[in-house]
Coordinates of C-alpha atoms and ligand atoms in Angstrom, one line a residue:
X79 CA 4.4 -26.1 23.3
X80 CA 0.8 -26.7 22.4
X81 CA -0.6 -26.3 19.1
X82 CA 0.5 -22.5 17.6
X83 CA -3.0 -20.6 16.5
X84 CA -3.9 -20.9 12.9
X85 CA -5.1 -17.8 11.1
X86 CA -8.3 -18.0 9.2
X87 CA -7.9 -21.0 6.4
X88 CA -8.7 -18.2 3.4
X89 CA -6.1 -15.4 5.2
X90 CA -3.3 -19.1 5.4
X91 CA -3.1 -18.8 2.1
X92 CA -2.8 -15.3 1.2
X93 CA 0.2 -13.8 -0.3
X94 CA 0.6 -9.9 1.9
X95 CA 1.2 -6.7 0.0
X96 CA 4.6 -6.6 -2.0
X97 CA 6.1 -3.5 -2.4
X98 CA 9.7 -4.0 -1.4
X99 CA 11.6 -1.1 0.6
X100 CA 14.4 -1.3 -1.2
X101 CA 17.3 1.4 0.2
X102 CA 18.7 3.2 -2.7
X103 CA 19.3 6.7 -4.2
X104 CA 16.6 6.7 -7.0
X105 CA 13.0 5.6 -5.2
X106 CA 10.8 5.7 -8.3
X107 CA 8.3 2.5 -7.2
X108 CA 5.4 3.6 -5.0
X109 CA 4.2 7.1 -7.6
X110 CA 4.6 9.4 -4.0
X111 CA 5.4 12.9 -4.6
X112 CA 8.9 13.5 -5.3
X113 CA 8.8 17.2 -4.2
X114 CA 7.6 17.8 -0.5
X115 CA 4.7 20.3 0.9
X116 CA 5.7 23.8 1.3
X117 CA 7.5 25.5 4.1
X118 CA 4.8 27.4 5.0
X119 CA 2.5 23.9 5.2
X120 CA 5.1 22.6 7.4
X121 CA 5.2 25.8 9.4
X122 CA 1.1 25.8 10.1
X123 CA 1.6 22.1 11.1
X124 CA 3.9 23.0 13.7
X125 CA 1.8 25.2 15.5
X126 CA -1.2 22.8 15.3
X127 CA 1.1 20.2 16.7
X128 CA 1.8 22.9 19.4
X129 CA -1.9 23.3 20.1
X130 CA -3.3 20.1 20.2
X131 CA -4.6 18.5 23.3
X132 CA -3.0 15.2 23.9
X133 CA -5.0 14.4 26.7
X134 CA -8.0 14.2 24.9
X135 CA -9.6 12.5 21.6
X136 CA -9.9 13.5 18.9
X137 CA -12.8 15.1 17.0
X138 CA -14.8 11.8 15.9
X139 CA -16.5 13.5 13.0
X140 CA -13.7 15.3 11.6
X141 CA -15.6 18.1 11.8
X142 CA -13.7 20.7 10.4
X143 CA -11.7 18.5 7.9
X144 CA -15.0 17.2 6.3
X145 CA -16.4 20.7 6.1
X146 CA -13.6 21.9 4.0
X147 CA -13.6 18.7 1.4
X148 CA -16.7 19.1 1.0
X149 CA -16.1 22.9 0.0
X150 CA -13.3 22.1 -1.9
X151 CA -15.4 19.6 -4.2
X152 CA -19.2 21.4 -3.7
X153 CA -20.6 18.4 -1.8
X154 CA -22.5 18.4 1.3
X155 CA -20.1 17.5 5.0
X156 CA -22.4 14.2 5.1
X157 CA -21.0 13.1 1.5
X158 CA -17.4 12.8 2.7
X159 CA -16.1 10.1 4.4
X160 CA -12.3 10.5 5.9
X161 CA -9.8 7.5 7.0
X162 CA -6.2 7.1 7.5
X163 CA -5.2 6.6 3.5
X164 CA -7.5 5.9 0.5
X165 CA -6.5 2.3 1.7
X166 CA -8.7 2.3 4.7
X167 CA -11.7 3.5 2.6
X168 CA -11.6 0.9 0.5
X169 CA -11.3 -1.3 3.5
X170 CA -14.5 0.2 5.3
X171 CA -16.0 0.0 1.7
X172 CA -15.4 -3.8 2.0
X173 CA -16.3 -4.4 5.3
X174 CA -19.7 -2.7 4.9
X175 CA -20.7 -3.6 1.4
X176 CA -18.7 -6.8 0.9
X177 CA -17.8 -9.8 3.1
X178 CA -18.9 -13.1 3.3
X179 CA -21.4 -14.3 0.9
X180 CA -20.7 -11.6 -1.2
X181 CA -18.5 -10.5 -4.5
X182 CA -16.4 -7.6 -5.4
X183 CA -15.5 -7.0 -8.9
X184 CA -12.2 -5.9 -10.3
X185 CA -10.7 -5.7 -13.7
X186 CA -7.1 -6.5 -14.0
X187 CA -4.5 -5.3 -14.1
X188 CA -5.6 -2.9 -11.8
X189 CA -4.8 -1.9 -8.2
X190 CA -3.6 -4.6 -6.0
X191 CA -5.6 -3.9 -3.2
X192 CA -8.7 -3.7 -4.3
X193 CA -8.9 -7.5 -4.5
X194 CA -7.0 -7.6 -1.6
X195 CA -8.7 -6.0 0.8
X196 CA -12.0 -7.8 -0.7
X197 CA -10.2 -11.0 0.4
X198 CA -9.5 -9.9 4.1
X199 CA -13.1 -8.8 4.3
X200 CA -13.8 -12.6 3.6
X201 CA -15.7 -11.4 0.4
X202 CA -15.8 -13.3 -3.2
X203 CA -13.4 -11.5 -5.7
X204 CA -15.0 -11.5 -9.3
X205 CA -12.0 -11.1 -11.6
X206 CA -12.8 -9.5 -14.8
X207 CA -9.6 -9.4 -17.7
X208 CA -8.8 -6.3 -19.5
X209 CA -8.6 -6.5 -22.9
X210 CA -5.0 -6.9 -24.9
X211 CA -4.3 -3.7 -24.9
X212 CA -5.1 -3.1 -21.3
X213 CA -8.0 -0.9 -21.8
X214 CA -11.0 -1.6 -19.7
X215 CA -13.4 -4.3 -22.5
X216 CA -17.9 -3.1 -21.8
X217 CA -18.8 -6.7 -22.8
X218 CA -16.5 -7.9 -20.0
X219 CA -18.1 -5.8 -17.6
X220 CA -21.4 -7.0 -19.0
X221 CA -20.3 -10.7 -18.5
X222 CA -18.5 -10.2 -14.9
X223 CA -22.1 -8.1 -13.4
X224 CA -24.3 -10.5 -14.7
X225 CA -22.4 -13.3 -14.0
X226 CA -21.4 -12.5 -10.5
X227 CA -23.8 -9.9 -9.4
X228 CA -21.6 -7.9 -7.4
X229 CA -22.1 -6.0 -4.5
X230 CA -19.2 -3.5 -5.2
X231 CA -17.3 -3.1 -8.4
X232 CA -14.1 -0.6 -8.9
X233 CA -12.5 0.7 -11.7
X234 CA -9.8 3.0 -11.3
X235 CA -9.4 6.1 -13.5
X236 CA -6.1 7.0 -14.1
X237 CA -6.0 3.2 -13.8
X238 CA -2.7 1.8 -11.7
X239 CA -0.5 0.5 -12.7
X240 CA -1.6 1.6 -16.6
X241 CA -2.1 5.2 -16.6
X242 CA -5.3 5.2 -18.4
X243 CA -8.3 6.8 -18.2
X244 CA -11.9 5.8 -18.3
X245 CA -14.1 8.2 -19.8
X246 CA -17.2 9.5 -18.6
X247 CA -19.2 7.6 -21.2
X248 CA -17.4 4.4 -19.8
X249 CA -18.2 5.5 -15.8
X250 CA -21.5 6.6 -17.0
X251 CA -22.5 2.6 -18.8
X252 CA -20.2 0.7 -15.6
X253 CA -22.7 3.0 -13.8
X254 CA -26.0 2.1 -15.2
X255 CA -24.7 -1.7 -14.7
X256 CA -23.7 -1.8 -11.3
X257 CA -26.9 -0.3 -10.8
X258 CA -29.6 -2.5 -12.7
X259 CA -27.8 -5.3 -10.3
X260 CA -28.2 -3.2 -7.2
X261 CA -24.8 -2.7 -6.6
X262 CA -22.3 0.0 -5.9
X263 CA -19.8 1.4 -8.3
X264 CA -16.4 3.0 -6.5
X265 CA -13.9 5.0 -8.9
X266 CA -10.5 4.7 -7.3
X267 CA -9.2 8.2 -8.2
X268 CA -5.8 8.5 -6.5
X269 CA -4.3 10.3 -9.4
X270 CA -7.3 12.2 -10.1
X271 CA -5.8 15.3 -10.2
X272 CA -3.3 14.5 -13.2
X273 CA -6.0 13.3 -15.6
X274 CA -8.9 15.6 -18.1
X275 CA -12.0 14.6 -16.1
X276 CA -13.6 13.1 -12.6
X277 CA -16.1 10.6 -12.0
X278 CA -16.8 13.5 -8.9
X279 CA -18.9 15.1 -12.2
X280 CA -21.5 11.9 -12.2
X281 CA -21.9 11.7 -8.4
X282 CA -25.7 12.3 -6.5
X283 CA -27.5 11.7 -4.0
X284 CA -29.5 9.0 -6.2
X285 CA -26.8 7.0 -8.0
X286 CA -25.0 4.2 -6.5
X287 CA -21.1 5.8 -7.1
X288 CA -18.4 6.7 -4.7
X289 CA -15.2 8.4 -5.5
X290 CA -12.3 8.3 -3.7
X291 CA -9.2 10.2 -3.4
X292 CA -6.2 10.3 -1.7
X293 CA -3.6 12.7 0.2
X294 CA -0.5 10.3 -0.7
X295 CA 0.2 11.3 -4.4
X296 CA -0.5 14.5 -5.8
X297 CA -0.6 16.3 -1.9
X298 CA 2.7 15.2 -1.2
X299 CA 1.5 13.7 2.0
X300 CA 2.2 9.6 2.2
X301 CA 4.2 9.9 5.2
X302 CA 0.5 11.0 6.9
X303 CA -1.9 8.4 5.8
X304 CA -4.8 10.1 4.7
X305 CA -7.9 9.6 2.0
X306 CA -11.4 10.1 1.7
X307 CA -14.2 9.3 -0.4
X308 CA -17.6 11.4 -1.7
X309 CA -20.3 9.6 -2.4
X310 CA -24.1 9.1 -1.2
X311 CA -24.9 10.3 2.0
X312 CA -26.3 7.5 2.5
X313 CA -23.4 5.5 2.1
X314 CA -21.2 7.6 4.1
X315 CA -23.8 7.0 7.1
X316 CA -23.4 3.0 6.6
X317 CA -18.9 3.7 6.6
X318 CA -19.2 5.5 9.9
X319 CA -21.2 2.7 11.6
X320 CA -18.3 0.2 10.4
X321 CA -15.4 2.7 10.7
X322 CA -13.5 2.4 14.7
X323 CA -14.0 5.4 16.4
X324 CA -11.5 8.2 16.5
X325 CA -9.6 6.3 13.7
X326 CA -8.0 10.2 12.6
X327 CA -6.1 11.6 14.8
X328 CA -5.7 15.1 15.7
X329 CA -2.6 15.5 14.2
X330 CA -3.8 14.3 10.7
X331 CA -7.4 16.2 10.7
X332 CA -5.4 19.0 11.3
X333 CA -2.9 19.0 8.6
X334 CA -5.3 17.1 6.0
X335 CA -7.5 20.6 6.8
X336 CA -4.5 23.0 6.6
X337 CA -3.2 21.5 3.3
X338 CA -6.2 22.5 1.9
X339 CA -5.2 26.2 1.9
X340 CA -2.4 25.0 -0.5
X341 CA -4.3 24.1 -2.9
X342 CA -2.5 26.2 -6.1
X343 CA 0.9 24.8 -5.0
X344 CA -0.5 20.9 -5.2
X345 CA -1.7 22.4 -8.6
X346 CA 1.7 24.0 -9.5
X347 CA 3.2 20.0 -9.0
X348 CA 0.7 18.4 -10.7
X349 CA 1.6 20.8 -13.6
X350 CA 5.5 20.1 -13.2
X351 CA 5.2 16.7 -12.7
X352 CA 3.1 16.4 -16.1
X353 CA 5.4 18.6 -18.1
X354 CA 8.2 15.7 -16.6
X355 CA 6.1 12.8 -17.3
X356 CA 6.1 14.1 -21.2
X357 CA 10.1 14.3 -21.2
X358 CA 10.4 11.2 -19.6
X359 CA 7.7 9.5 -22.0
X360 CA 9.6 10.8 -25.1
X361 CA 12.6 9.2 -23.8
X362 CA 11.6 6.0 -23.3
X363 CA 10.0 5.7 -26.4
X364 CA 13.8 6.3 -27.8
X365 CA 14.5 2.4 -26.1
X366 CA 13.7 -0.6 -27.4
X367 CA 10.4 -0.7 -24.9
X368 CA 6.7 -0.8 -25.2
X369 CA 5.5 2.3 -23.4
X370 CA 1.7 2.6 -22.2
X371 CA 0.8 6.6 -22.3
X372 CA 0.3 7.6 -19.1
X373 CA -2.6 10.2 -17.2
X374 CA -0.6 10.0 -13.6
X375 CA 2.4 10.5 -12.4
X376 CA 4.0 7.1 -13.3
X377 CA 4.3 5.5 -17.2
X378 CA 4.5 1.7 -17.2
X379 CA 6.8 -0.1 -19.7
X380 CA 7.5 -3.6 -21.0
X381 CA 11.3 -4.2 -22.3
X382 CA 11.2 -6.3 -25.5
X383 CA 15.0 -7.0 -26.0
X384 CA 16.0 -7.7 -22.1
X385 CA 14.3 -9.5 -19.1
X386 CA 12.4 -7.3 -17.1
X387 CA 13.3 -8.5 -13.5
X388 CA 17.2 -8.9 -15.4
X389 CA 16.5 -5.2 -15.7
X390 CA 15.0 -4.6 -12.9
X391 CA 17.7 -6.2 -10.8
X392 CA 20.1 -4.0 -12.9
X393 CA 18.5 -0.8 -12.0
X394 CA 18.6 -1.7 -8.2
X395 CA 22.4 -2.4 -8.7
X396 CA 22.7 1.5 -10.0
X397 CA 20.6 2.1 -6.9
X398 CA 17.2 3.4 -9.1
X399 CA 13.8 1.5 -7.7
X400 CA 11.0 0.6 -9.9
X401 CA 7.9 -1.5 -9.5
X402 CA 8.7 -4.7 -11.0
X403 CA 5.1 -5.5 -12.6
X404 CA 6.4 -8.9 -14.0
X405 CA 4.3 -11.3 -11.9
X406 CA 1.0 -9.4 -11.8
X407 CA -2.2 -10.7 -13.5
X408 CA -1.5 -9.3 -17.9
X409 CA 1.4 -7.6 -17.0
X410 CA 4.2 -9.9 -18.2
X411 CA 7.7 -8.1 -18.5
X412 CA 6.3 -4.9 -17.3
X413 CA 7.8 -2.8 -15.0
X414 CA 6.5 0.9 -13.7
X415 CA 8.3 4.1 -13.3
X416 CA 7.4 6.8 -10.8
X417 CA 7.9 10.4 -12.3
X418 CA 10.7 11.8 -9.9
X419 CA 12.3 15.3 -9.8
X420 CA 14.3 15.7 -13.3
X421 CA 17.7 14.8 -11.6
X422 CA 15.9 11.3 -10.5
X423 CA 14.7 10.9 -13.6
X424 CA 17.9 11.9 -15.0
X425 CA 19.8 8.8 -13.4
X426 CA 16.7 6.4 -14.2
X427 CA 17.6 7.0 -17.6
X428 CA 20.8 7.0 -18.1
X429 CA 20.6 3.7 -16.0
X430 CA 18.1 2.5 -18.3
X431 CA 20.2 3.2 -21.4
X432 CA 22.9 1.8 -20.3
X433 CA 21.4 -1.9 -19.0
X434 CA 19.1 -2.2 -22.0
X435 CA 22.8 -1.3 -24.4
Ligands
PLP186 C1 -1.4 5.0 -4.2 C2 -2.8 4.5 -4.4 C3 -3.7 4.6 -3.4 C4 -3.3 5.3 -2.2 O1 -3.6 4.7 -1.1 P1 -3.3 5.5 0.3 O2 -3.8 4.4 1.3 O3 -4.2 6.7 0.3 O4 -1.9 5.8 0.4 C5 -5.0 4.3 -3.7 N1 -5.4 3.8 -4.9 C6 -4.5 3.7 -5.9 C7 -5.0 3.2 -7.2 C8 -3.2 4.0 -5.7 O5 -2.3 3.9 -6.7

């Protein structure tokens, strides 16, 4: 056989997304929804699915799903921008903004794909440290923009895989930053929802911020694949230039735009899923562990008696899956629970208890 194709020499020597798929009782690793939409959600998506014309594509604007984000946040249609999961956002983000030539900032630990995704795009990742507690260090921002000047820098607020949250004086002096470096500031807020404030307060039409959300956590809608971002019309403009055309489906406009009429029940899980992320705080803090308070829907954790991928490797053998943290960038010996329904959370536990004994 001739010579086999090489990929790009940068995408050779990439590592691809870990997140293992693991088949066991307890899935407490990837901070989806443990509690599904409800029935009457599932009902209005079945007669959508009825309706829809196969035969045809689908809206290319999103018309209708657009018009009601931008209700549901008080934005204009031409400040949302929609794509299948937040993950494809921060893609098109990359692929506009960043690329070759050019840096993306992150802080870590933070969100694997941010830098990730910066990579594919061929871009320049500027990696900034958090300091020792994990909280996002100013003078390190300071050093990182002036240093690399670059064309897109994230934080993410509740930050993954921490928990924390940045305050709006924070945002607000990232903000003025980015900005005195012409550059463009996104807050990743996937688990928005859970935390006291939203970058959404700072956005306009004149600042250089985006924000993005997602439908996979607090909507209870992974299996669907969508997320969207509002920002600048005039950003939005550049995304759908970049984006491939009819990217959303029918199928996916249409339930993204029908969840929205649920909007107390998402509420209603946020608020029992936070009540649940208190019990199970409390409990760990009961273990010989050092637990990060949390502002999502997940708590991250570092054993100090035991090995975390020992315990790790324990849990999976009780069949209960968390994220193993361990290898990523400040985050030896950590590992990071997803809050689950109390029964899940229940055997976590007790599994817990019993491997660090
Ligand atoms: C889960 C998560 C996302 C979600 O990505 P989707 O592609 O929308 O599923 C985005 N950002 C962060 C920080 C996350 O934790």
């Amino acid at each position: 056989m001739a010579d086999r194709i090489a990929p790009r020499d940068d995408i050779a020597m990439m590592d691809g997304y870990h997140s293992p798929q693991v088949s066991v009782d307890v899935r407490l690793n990837t901070n989806e929804s443990p509690l599904p939409p409800p029935q009457a959600f599932l009902d209005a998506v079945a007669v959508q699915v009825a309706a829809t014309e196969w035969h045809r594509y689908p809206d290319r604007q999103a018309t209708e799903l657009r018009r009601r984000l931008a209700a549901v946040h008080g934005v204009g249609s031409g400040q949302v921008f929609v794509a299948n999961g937040s993950n494809e956002v921060l893609q098109t983000l990359s692929l506009t903004y960043g690329g070759p030539g050019r840096s993306i900032a992150v802080f870590e630990p933070t969100y694997a794909m941010h830098s990730q995704i910066a990579r594919v795009a061929g871009s320049t990742v500027a990696e900034g440290a958090r300091g020792a507690d994990l909280a996002l260090d100013l003078d390190e921002v300071r050093r990182v923009v002036a240093e690399a000047r670059p064309a897109i820098t994230y934080l993410c607020s509740p930050n993954n895989p921490t928990g924390m949250v940045e305050s709006a004086e924070t945002v607000t002096e990232v903000l003025d930053l980015v900005e005195g470096i012409g550059g463009l500031l996104v807050v990743d807020e996937a688990y928005g929802q859970f935390a006291p404030w939203s970058a959404l307060e700072l956005l306009s039409e004149d600042r250089s911020l985006v924000v993005t959300r997602t439908y996979s956590k607090t909507w209870s809608m992974a299996a669907a694949r969508l997320g969207y971002l509002l920002g600048p019309s005039w950003v939005v403009a550049e995304l759908e230039k970049v984006v491939l055309p009819y990217h959303l489906d029918a199928l996916k406009q249409a339930a993204g735009t029908i969840a929205l009429d649920f909007v107390d029940d998402m509420e209603r899980r946020v608020s029992i899923l936070t009540e649940e992320r208190g019990r199970v705080d409390a409990a760990l803090r009961e273990l010989p562990l050092e637990v990060w308070p949390s502002a999502a829907n997940f708590i991250l954790f570092r054993p100090t008696t035991a090995d975390a991928n020992d315990v790790w490797q324990q849990l999976v053998d009780r069949s209960v899956l968390v994220r193993n943290c361990s290898g990523w960038p400040g985050l030896t010996g950590c590992l990071r629970v997803t809050i689950g329904t109390t029964d899940e959370d229940d055997r976590f536990l007790t599994a817990l208890r019993e491997v660090l004994s």
